[in-house]
Coordinates of C-alpha atoms in Angstrom, one line a residue:
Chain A
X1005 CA 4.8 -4.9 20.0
X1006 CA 2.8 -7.3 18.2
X1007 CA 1.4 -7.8 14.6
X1008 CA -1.5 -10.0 13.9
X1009 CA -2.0 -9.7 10.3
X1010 CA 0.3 -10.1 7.7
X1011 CA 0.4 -10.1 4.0
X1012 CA 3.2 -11.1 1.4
X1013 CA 4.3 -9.8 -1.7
X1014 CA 7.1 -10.0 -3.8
X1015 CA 9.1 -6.6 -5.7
X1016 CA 7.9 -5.6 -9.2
X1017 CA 10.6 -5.0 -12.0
X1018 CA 8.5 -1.3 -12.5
X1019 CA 8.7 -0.6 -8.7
X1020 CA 13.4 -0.5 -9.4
X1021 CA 14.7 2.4 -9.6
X1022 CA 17.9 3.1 -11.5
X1023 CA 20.0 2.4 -7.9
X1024 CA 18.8 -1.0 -8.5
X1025 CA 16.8 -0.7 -5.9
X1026 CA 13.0 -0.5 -5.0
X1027 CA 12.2 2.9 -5.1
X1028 CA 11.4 5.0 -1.9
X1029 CA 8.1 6.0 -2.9
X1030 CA 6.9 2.2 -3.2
X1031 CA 6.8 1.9 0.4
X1032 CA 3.6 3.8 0.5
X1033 CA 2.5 1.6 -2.0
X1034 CA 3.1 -1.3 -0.1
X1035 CA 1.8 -0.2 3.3
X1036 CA -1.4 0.4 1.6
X1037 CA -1.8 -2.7 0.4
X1038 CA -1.2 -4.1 3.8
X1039 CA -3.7 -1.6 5.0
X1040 CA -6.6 -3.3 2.5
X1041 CA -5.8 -6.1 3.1
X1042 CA -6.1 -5.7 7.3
X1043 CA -9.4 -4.4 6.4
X1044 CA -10.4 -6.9 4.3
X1045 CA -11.3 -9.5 7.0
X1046 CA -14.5 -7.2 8.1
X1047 CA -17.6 -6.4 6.3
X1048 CA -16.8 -5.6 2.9
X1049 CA -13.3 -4.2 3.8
X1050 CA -12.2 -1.0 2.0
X1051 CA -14.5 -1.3 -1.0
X1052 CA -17.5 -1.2 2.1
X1053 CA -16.4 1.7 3.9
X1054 CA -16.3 3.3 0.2
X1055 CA -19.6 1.5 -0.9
X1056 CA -20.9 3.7 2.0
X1057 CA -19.7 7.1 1.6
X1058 CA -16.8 7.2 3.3
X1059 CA -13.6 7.8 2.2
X1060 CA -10.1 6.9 4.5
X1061 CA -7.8 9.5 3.8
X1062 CA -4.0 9.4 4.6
X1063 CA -2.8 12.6 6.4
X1064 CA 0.7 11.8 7.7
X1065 CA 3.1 8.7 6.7
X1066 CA 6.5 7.6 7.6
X1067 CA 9.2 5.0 6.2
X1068 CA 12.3 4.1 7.8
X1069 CA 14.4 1.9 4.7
X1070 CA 16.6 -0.3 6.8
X1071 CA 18.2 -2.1 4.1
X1072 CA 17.4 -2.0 0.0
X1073 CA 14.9 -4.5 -1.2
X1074 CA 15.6 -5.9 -4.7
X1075 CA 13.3 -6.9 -7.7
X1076 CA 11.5 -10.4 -6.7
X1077 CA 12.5 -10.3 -3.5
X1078 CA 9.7 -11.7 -1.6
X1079 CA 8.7 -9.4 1.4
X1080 CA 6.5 -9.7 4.3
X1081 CA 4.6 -6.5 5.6
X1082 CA 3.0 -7.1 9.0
X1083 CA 0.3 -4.3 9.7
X1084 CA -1.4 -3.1 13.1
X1085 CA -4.7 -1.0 13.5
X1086 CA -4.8 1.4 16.9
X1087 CA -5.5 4.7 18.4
X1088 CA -8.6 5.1 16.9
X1089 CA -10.1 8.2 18.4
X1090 CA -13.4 9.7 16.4
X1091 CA -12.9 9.7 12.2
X1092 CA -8.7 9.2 13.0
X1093 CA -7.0 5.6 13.3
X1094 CA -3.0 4.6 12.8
X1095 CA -1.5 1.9 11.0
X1096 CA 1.9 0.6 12.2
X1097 CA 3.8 -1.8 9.8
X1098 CA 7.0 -4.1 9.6
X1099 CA 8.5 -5.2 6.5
X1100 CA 10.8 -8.4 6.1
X1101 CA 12.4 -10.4 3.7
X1102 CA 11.1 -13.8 3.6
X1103 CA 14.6 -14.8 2.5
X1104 CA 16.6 -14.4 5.6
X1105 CA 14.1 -12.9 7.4
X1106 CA 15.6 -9.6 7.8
X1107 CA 14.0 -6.1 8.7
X1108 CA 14.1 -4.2 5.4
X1109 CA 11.8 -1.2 6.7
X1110 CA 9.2 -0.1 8.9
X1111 CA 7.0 2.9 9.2
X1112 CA 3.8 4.2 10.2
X1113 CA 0.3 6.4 8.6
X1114 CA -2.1 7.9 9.9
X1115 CA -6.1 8.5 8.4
X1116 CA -8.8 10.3 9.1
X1117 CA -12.4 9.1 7.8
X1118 CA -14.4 11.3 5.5
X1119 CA -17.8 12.0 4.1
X1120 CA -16.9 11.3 0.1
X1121 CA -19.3 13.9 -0.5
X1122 CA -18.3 16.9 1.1
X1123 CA -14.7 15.7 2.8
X1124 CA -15.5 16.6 6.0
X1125 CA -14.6 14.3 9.2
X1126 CA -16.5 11.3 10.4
X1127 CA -16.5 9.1 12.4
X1128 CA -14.9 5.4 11.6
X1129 CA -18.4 3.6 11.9
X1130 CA -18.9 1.5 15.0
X1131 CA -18.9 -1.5 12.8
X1132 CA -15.3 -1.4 12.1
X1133 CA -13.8 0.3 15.0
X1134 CA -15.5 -3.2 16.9
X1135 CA -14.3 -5.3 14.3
X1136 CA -10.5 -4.0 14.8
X1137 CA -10.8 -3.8 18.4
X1138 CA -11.5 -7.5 18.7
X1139 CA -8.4 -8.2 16.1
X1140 CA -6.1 -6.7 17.9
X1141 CA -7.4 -7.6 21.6
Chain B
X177 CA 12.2 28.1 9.2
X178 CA 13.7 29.9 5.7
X179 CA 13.4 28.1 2.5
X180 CA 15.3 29.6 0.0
X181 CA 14.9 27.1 -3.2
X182 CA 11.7 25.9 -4.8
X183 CA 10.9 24.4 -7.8
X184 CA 7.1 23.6 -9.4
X185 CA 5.1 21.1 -10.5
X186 CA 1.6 20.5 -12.2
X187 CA -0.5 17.4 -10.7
X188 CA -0.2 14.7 -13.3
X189 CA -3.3 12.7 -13.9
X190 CA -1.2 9.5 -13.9
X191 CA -1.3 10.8 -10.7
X192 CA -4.5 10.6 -9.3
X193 CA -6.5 7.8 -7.6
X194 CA -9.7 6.7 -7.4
X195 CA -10.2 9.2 -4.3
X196 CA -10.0 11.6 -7.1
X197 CA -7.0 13.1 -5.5
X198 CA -3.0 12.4 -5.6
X199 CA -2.2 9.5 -4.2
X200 CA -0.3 9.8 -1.0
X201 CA 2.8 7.8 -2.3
X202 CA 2.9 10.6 -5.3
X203 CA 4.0 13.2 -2.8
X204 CA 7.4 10.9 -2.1
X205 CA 8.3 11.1 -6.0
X206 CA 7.7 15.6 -5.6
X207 CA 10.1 15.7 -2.7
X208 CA 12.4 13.8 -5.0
X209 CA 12.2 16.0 -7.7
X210 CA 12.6 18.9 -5.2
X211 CA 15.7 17.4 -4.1
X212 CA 17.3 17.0 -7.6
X213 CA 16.4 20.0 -8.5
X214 CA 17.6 21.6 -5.5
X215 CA 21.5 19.8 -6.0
X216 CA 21.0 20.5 -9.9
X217 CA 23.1 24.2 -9.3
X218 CA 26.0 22.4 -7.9
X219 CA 29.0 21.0 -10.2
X220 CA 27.1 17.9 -12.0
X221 CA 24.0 17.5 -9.0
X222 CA 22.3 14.4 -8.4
X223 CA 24.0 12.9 -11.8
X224 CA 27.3 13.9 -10.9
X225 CA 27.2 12.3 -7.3
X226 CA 26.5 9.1 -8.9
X227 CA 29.5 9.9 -11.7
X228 CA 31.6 9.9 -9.1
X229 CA 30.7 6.7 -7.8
X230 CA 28.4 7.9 -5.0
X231 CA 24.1 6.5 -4.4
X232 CA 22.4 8.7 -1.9
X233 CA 19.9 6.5 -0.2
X234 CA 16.4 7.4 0.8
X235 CA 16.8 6.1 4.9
X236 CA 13.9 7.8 6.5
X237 CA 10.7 10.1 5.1
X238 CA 7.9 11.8 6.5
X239 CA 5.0 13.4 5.0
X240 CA 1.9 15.2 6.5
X241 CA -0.7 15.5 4.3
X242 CA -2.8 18.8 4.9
X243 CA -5.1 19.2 1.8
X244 CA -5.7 17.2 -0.7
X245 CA -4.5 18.2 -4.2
X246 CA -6.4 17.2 -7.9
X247 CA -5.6 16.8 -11.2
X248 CA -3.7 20.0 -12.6
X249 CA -3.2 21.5 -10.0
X250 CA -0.2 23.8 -9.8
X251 CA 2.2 23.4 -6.5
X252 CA 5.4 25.1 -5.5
X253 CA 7.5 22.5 -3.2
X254 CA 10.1 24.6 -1.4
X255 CA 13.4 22.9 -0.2
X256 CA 16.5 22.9 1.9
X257 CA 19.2 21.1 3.3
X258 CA 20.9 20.6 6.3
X259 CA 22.0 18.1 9.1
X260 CA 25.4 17.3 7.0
X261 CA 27.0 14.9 9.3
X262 CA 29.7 12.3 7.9
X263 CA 27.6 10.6 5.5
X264 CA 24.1 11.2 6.4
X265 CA 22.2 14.8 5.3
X266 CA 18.6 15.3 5.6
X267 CA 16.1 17.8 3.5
X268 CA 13.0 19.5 4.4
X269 CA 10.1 20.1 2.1
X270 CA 7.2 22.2 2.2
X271 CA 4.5 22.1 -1.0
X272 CA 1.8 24.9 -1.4
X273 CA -1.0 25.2 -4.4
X274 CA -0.2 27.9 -6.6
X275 CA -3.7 29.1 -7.0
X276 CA -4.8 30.5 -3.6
X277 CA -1.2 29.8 -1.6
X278 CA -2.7 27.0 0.7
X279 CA 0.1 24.8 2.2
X280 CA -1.7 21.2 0.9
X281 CA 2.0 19.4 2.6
X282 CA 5.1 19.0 4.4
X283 CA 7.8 16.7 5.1
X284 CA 11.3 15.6 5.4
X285 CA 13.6 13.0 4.2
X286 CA 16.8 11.9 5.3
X287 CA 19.5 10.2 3.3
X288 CA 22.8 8.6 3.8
X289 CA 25.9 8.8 0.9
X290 CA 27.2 5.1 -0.3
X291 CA 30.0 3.6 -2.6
X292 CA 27.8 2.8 -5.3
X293 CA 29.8 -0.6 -5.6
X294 CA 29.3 -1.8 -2.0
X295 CA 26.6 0.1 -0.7
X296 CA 29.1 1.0 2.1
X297 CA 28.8 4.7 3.8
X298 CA 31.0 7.4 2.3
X299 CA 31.0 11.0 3.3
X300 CA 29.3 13.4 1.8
X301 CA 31.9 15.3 -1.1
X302 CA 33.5 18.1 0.1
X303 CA 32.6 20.2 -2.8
X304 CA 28.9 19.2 -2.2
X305 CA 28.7 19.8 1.4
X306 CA 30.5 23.3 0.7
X307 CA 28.3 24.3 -2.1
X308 CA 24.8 23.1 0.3
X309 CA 26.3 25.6 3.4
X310 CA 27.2 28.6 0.8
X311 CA 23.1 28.0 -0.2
X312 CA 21.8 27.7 3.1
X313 CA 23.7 30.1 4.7
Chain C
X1438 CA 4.0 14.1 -40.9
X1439 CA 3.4 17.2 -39.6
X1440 CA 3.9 18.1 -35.5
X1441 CA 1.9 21.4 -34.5
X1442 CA 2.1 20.6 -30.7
X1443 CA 4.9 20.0 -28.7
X1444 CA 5.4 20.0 -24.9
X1445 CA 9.1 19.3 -23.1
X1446 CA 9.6 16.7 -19.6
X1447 CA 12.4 15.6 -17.6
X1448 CA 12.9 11.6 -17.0
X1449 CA 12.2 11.8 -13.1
X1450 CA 14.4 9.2 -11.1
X1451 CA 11.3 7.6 -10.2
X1452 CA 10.7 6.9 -13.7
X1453 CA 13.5 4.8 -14.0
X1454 CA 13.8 1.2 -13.1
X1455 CA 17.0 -2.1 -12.6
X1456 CA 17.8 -1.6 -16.3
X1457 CA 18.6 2.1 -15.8
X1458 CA 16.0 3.1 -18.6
X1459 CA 13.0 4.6 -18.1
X1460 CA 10.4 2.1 -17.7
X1461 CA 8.4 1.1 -20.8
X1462 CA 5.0 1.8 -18.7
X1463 CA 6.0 5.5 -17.9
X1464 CA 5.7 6.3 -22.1
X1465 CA 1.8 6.2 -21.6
X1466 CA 2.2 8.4 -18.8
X1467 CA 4.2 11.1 -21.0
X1468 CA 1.7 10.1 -24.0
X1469 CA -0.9 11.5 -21.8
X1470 CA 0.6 14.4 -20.5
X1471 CA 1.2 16.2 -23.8
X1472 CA -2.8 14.8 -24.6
X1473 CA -3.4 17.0 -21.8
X1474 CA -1.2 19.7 -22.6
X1475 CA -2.7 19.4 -25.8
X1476 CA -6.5 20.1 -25.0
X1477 CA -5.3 22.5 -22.3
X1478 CA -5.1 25.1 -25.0
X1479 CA -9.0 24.5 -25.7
X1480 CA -11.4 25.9 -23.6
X1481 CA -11.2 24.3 -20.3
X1482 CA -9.3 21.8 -22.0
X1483 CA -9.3 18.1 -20.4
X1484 CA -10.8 19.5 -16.8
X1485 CA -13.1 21.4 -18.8
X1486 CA -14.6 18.0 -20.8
X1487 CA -14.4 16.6 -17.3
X1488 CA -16.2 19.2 -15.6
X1489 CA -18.8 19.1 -18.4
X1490 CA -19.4 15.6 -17.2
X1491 CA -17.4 13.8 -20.0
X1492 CA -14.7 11.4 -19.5
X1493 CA -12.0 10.6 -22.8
X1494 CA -11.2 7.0 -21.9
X1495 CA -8.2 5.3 -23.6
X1496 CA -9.3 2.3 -25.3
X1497 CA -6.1 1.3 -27.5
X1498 CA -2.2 2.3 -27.4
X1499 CA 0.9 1.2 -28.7
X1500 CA 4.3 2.2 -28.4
X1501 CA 7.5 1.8 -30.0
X1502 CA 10.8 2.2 -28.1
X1503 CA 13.5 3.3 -30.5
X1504 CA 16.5 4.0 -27.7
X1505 CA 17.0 4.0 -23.9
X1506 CA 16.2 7.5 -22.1
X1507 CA 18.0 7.9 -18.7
X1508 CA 17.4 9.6 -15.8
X1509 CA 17.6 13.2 -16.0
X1510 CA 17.3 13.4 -19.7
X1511 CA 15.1 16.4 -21.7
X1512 CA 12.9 15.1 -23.9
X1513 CA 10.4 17.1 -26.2
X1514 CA 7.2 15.4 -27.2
X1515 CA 5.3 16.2 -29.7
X1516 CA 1.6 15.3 -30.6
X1517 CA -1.5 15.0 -33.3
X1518 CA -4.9 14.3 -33.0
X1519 CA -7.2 13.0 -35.9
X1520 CA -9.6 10.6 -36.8
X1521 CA -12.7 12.5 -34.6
X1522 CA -15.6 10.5 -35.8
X1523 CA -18.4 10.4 -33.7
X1524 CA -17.4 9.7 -30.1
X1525 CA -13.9 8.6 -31.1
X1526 CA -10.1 10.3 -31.9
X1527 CA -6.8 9.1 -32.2
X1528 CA -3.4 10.6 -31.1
X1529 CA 0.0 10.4 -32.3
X1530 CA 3.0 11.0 -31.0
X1531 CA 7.0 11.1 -31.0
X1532 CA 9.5 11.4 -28.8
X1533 CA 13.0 12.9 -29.4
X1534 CA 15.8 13.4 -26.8
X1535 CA 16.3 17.5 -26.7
X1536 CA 20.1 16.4 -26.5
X1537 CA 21.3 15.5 -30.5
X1538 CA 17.6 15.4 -31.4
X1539 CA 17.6 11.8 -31.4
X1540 CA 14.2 10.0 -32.0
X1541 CA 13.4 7.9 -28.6
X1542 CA 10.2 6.7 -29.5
X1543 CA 6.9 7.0 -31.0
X1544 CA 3.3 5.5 -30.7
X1545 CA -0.2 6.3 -30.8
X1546 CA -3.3 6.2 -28.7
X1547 CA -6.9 6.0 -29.8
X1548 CA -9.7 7.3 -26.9
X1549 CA -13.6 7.1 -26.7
X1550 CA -15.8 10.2 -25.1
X1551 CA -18.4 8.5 -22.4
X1552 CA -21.2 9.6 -20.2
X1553 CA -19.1 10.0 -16.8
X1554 CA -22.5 8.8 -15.6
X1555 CA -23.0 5.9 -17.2
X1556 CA -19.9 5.2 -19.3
X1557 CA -21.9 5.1 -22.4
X1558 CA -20.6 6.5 -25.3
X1559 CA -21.1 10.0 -26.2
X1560 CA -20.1 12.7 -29.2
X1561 CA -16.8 14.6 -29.0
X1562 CA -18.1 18.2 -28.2
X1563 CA -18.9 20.5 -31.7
X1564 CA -16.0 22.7 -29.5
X1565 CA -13.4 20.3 -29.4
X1566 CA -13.7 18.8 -32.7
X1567 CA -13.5 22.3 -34.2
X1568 CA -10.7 23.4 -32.1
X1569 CA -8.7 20.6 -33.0
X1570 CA -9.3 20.6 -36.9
X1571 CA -8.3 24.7 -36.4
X1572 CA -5.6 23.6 -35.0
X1573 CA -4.7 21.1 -37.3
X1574 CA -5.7 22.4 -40.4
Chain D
X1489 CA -4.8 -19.3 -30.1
X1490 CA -4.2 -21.0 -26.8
X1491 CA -2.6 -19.8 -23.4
X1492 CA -0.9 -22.5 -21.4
X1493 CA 0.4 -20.0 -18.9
X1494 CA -1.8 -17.6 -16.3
X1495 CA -1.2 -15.6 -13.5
X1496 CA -3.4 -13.6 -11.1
X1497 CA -3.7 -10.2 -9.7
X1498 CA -5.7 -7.8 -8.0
X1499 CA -6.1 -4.1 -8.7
X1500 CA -4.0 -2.1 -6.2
X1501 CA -5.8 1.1 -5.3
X1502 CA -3.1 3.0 -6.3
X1503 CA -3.0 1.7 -9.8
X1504 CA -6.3 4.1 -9.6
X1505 CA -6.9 7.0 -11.3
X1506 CA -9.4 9.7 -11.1
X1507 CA -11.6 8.2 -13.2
X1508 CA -12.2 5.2 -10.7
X1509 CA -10.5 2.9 -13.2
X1510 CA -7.2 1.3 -13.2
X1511 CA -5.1 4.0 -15.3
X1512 CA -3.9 2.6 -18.4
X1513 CA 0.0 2.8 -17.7
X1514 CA -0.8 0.3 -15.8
X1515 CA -1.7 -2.8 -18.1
X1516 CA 2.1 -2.3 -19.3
X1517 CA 3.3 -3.0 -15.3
X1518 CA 0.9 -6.1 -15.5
X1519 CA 2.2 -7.5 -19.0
X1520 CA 5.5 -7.4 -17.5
X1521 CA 4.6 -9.2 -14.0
X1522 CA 3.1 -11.9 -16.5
X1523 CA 6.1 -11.8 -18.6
X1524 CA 8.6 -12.6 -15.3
X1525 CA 6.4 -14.8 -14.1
X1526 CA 6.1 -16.9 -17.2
X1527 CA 10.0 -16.6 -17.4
X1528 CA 10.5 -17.7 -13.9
X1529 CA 9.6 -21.9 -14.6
X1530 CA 12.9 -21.7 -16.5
X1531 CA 16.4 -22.1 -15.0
X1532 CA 16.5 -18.9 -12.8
X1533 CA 13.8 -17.2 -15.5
X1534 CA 14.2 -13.4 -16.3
X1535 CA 16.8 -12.5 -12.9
X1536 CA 18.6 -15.6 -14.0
X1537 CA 18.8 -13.8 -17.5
X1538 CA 20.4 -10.5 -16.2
X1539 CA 22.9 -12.9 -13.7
X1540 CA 24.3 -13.8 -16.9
X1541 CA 24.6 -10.6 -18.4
X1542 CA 22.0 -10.3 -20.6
X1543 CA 18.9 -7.5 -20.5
X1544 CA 15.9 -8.1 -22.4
X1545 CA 14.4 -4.8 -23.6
X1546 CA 10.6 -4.2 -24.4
X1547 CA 11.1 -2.5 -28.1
X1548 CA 7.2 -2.3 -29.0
X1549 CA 4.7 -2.4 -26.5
X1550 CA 0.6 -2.4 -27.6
X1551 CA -2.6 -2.4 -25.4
X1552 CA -6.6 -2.5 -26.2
X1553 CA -8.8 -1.4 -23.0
X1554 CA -11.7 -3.1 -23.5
X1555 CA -13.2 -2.7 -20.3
X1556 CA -12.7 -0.6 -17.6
X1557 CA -11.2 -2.5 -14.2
X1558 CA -11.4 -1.1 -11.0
X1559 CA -9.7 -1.2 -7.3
X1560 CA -10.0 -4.8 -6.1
X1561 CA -10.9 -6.5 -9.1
X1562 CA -9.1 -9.8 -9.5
X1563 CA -7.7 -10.6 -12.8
X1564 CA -6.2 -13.6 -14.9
X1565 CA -3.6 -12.4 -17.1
X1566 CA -2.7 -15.1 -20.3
X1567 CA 0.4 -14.9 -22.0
X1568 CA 2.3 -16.8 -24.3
X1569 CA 5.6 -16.5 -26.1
X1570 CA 6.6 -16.8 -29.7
X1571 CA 8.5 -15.6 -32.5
X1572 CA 11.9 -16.2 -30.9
X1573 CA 14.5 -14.8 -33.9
X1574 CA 18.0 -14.3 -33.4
X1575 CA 17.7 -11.9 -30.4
X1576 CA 14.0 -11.0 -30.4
X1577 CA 10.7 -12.4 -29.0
X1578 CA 7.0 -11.7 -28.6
X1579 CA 4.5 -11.9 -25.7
X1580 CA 0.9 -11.8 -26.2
X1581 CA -1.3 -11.4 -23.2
X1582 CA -5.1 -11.6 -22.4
X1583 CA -6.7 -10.4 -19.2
X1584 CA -10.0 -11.6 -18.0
X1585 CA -11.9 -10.1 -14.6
X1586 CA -12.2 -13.2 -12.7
X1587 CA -15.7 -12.2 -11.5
X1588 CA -17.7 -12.8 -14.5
X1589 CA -15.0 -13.6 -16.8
X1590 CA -15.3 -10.5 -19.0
X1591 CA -12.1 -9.9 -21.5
X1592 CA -11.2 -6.3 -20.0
X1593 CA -7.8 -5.9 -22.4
X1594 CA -5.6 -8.0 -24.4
X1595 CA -2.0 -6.6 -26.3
X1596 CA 1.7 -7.7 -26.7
X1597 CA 5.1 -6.5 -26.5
X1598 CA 8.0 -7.4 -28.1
X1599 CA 11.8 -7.8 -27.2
X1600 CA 15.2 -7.7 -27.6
X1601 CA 17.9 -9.7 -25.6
X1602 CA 21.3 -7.6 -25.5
X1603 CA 24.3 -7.4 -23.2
X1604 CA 23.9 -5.7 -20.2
X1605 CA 27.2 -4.2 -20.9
X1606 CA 26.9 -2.4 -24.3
X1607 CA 23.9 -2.9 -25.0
X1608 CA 24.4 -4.8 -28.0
X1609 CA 22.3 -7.2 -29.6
X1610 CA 22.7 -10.7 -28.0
X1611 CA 20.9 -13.9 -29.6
X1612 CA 18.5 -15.5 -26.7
X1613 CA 19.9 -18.0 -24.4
X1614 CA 19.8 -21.7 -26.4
X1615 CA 18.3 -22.9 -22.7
X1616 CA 15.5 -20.4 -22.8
X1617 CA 14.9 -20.8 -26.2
X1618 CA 14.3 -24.6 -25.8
X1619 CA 12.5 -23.9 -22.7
X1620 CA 10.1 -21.6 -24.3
X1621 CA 9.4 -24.0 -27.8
X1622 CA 8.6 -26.8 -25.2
X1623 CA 6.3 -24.8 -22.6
X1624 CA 4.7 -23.5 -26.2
X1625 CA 4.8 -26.9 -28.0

């Protein structure tokens, strides 16, 4: 499959873990970043969707580790917007090292928009459900 | 499915995000916790494994996110382990609010032993695979 | 100096980073838990200036790290506040490993009541002020 | 004083807390990014250190909020090194929102080189040293 956004970073010393490693839960942290930063590219991004009263919630994520990242290891995370379907939407990501190029994890969430108000479902607004359709045609 | 350890937790403000909620890569660090506690009862635990040489990896994780949890809040993550094959073992985690009962998440990560020198596979220790089927069984 | 308050943690594996240490960020985090557990024994405590619409921002800390804590070890912190004037208080705090009683570290933090509305400045509750110099006294 | 060195960042949303402001753990994680990354124009910079054995640890750490920063605010961290004695050294830091260029906090930390091994004093590098009195100079 393809990815048509991407966005670099490179491994804090505070996101090690005592294996030497970055830790597990950083991933999430990562993906997220790839996530605002997909979003970015249309209408006010993130900050918009919030700026409106809506808030993206994550209900389910997953991380495969394929191989330990280090501190300053540079790392790209490749990100992908689909199966949007009423206030739910998916986010698929790959991350490599930029040094060598290898696969160091990959992994998948899944959102549902809410009213910030009340939480309950909503639907991703037309505006941005267009703008990722055309991204990713 | 039985669970038949748990440990608890209060919701750290440090927490939080600006959703006013925990933020989704928290729930990675609770499993964690669940999981050391959990292998604390046998001979040295999660300190002792690595005593003897031995890193368990984080290779996989999964969380589904049912409610959202705030500030304070008071949750029970129940945990157990199983799938010990060669190397590789695998716990399952379910997290409920004190206050009320209501599951807020589940998940499951799987893990894989390594020589803490190499970062080559090493079976899990007999001592700890015998000690995991005595408190599963 | 005199410690009323104390309240114990656990170094979480998360907490730790390359060096094997807990990180030097994760202090503030414990700073603010045994703030927290602290107020918690006022009134609503913290949720409770929170839910009366008042937010205690941090606005200065400073910590000194006297020895390396590790991954799984028990530490019991123990904390002061002072210094209410008008919209402001200070806390103090040390650190001691529960293992030998060691001193790990120690540090302060000094925190302004705002309008949650507006951020503008605002009086420490007659409630809280008196509850703390009880509590001190 | 001056700051010949700078590096940018943006507020990650889970750097969030539930006040909607960056939490202030935080500003440690971003005195240390500035830290590396001042470290890293010199001969293999702060990974370079630990290749050769030698750990520096943050012994004092202190931080004044002065405004509130939020999720997706870009920021210019200043820092500057000094007071290089034996084994120890001192970072100060200032950090400006780019938008604006409002002061939102300013602080330092201090240091000690020692050896990875024992974790013994260790006087800094004679190549860093140099390297820092003629970035400074």
């Amino acid at each position: 499959v393809d990815f048509r956004f991407s966005t670099g970073l490179k491994v804090r010393f505070a996101e090690t873990d005592a294996q030497g490693v970055a830790h597990n839960a950083v991933y999430l942290v990562w993906f997220e970043i790839a996530r605002i930063d997909y979003l970015a590219r249309f209408r006010g991004g993130y900050p918009g969707l919030r700026a409106e009263g809506i808030e993206a919630l994550t209900i389910e994520s997953h991380v495969r580790y394929l191989t330990p990242v280090r501190f300053d290891d540079r790392l790209t995370i490749r990100a992908r917007c689909g199966e949007l379907r009423g206030a739910r939407f998916r986010f698929d990501y790959v991350i490599d090292r930029d040094d060598g190029g290898e696969r160091v994890a990959d992994g998948w969430t899944r959102h549902a928009c809410v009213d910030g108000r009340n939480y309950r479902p909503i639907r991703v607004p037309v505006w941005l459900a267009e703008a990722i359709a055309t991204a990713e045609a």
